[in-house]
PDB file of C-alpha atoms in Angstrom:
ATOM      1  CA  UNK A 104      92.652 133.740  92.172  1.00 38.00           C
ATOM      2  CA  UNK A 105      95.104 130.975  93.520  1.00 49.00           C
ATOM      3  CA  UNK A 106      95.616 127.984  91.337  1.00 65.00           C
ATOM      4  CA  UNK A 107      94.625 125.218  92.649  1.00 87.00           C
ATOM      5  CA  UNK A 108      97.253 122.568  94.153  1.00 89.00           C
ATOM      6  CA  UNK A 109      97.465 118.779  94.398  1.00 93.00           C
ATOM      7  CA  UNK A 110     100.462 117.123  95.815  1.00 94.00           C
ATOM      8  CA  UNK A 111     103.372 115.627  94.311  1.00 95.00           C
ATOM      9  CA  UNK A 112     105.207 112.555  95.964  1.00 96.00           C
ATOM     10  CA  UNK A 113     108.460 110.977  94.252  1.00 96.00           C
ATOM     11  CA  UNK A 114     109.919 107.740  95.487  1.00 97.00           C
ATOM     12  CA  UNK A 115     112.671 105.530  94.497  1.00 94.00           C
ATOM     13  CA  UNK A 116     114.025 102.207  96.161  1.00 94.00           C
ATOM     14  CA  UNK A 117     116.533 105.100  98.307  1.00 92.00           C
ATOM     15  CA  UNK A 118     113.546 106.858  99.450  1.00 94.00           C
ATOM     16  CA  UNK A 119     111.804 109.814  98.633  1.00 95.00           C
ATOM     17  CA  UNK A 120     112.811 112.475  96.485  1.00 94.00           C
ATOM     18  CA  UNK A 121     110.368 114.795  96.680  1.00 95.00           C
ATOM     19  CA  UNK A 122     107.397 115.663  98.565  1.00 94.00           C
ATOM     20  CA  UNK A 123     105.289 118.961  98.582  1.00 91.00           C
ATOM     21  CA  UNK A 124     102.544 120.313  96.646  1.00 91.00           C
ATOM     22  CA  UNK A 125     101.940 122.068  92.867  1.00 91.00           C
ATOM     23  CA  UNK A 126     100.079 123.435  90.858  1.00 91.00           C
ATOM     24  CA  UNK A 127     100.815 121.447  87.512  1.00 92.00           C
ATOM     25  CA  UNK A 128     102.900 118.281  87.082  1.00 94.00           C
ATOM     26  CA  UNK A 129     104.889 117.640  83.404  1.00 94.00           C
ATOM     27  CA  UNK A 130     106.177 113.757  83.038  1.00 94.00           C
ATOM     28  CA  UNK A 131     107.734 112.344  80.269  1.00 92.00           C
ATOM     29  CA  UNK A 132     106.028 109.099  78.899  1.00 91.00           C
ATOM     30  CA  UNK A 133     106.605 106.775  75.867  1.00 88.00           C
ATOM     31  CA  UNK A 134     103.539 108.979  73.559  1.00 90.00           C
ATOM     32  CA  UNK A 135     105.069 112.337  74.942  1.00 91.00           C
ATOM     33  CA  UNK A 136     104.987 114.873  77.349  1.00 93.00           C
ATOM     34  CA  UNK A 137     101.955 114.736  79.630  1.00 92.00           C
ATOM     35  CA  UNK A 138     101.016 117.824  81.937  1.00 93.00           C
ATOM     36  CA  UNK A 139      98.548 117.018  85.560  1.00 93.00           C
ATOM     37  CA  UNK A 140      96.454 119.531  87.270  1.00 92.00           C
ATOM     38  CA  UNK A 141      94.452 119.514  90.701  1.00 91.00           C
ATOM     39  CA  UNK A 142      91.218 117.108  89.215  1.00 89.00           C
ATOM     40  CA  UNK A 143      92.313 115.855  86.019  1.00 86.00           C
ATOM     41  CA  UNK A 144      90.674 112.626  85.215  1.00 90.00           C
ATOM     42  CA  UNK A 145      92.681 109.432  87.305  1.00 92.00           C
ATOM     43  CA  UNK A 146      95.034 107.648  85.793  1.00 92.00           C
ATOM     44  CA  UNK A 147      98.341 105.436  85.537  1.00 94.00           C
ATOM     45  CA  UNK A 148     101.104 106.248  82.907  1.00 94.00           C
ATOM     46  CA  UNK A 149     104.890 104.502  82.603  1.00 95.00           C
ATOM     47  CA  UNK A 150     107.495 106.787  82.461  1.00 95.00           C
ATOM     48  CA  UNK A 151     110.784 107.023  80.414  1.00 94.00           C
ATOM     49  CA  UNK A 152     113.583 108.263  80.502  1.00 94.00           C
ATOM     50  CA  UNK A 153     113.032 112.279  80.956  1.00 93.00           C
ATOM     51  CA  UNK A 154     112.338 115.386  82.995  1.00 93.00           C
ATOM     52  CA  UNK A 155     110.345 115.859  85.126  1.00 94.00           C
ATOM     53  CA  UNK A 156     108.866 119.767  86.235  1.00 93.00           C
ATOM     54  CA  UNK A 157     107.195 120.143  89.583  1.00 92.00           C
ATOM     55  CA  UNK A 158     105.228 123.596  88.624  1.00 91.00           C
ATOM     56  CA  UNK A 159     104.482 125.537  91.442  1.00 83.00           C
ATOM     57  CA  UNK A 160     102.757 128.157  89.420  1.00 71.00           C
ATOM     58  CA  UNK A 161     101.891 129.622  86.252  1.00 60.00           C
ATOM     59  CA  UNK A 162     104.993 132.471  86.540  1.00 58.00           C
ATOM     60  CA  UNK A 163     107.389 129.373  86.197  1.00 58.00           C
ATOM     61  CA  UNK A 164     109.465 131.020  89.486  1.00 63.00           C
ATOM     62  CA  UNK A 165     110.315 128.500  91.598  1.00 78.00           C
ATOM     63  CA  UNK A 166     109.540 125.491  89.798  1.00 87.00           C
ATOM     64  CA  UNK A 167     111.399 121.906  90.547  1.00 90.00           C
ATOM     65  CA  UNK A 168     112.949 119.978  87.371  1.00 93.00           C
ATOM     66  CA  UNK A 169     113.896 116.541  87.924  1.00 94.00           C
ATOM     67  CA  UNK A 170     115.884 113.784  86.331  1.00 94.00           C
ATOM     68  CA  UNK A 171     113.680 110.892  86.180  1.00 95.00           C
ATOM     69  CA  UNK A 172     115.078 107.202  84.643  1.00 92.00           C
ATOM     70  CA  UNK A 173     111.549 105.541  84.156  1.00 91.00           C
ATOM     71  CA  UNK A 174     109.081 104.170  86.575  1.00 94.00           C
ATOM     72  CA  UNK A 175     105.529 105.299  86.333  1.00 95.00           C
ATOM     73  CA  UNK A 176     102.960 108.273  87.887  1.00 95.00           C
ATOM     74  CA  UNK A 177      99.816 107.473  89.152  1.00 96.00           C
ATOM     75  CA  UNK A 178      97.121 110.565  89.845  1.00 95.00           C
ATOM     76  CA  UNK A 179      93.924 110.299  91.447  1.00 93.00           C
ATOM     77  CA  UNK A 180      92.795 114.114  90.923  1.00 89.00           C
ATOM     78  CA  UNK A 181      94.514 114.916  94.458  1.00 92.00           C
ATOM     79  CA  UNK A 182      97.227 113.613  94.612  1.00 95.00           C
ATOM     80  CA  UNK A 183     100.486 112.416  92.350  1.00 95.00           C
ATOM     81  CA  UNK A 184     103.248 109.631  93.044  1.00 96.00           C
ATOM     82  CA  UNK A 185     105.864 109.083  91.101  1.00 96.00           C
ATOM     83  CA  UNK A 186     107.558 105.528  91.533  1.00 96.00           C
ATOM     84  CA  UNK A 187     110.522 106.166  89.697  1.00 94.00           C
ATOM     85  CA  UNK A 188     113.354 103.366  88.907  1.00 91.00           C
ATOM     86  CA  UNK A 189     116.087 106.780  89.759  1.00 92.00           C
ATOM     87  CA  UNK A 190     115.239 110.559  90.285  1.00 93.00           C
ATOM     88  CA  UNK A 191     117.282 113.224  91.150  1.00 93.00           C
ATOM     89  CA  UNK A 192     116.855 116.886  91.913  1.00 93.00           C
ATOM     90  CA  UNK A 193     118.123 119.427  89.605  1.00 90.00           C
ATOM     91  CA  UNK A 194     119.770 121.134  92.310  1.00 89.00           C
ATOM     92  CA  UNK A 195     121.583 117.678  93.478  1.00 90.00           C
ATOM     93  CA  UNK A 196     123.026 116.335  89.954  1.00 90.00           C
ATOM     94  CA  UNK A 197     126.436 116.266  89.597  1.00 87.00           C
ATOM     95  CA  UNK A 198     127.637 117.524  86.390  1.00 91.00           C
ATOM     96  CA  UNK A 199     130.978 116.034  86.358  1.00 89.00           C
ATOM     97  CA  UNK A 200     129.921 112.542  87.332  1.00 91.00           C
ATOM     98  CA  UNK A 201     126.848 113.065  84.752  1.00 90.00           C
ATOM     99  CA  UNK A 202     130.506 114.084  81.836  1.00 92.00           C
ATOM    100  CA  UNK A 203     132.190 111.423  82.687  1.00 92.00           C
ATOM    101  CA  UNK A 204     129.085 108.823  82.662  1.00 91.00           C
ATOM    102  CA  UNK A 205     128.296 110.385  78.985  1.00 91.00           C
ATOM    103  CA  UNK A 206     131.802 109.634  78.045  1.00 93.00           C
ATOM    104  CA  UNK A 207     132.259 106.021  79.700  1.00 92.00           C
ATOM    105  CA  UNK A 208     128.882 105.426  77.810  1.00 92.00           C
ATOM    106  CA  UNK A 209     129.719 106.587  74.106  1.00 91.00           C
ATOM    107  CA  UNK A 210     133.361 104.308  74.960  1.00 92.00           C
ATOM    108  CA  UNK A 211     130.756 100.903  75.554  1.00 89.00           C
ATOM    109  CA  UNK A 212     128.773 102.258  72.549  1.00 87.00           C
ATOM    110  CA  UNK A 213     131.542 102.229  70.402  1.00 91.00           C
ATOM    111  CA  UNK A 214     133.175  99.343  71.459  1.00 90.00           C
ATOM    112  CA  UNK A 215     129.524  97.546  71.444  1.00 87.00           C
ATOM    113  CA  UNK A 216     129.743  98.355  67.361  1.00 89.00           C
ATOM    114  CA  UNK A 217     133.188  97.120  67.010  1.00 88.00           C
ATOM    115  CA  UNK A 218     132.332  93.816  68.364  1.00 90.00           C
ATOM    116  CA  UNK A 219     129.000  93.559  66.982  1.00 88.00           C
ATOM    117  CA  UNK A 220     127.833  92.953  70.610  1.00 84.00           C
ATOM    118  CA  UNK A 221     123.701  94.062  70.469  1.00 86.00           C
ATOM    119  CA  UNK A 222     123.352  93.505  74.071  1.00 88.00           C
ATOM    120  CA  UNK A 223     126.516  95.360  74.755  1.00 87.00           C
ATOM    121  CA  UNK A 224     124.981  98.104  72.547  1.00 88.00           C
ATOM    122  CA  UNK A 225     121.259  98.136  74.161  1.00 91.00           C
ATOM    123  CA  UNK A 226     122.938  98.830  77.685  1.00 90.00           C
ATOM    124  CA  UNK A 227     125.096 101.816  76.682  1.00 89.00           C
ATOM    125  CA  UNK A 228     122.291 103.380  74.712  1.00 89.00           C
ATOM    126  CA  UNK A 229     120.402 103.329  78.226  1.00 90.00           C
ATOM    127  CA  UNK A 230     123.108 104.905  79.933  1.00 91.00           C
ATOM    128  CA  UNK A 231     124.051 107.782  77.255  1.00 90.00           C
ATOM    129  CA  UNK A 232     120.190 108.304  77.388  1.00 90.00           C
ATOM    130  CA  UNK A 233     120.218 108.707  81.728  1.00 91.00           C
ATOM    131  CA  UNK A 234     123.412 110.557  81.075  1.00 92.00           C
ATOM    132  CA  UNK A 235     122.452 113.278  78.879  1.00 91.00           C
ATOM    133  CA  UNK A 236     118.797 113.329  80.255  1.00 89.00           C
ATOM    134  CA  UNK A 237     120.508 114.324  83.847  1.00 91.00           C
ATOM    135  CA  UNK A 238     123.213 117.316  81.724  1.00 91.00           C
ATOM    136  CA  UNK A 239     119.904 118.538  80.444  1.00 91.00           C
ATOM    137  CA  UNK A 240     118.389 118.914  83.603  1.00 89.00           C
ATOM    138  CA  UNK A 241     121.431 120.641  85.150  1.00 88.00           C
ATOM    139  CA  UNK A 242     121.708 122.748  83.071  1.00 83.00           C
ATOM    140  CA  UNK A 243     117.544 124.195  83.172  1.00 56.00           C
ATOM    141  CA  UNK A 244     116.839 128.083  84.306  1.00 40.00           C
TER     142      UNK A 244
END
């Protein structure tokens, strides 16, 4: 029996990112992981800082992981997009840049504490957290 498919659209303010069809969808919100399929009930949910997995089916070959830096998903039953504030392929991440953004990050973090500087602090959790969210992707099967 084939599994039924819906298709996945995912945009940022450089364009899109991706743009096919699957046969499961697995965001990351605020209350957890949340998985779509073809006719799941509509609905709107914001989007942290996470992966993403484009499933394309239920073998796991072929499926799409993506670095996602918020935004939100919105699903009518048919049909997925992703309006993300960043995305980025698994296949497209670069790992040094994504090292050296981890490291520049843990420097403001620490320097944020010496200072006592909360706003300091706030912005190089955010990047650590995009940072080590985009290693983890990398480095998926």
């Amino acid at each position: 029996m084939a599994d039924a498919t819906f298709h996945v659209s995912i945009v940022t303010p450089d364009g899109t990112v991706y743009n096919e069809e699957s046969t499961m969808l697995v965001v990351t919100t605020e209350t957890g992981e949340l998985g779509l399929m073809a006719d799941h009930l509509p609905l709107i949910a914001a989007l942290t800082i996470g992966e993403l997995t484009v499933k394309h089916s239920d073998t796991g070959d072929h499926d799409t992981f993506v670095a996602v830096n918020g935004g939100y998903v919105k699903f009518d039953g048919k049909n997925a997009e992703v309006i993300a504030d960043s995305a980025e392929l698994q296949s497209e991440i670069d790992v040094n840049r994504a090292k050296n953004a981890k490291e520049r990050a843990e420097k403001t973090i620490q320097h944020a504490r010496e200072v006592e500087d909360p706003d300091e602090l706030a912005r190089g959790q955010v990047h650590l957290a995009r940072a080590l969210n985009r290693l983890r992707v990398s480095s998926e099967s």
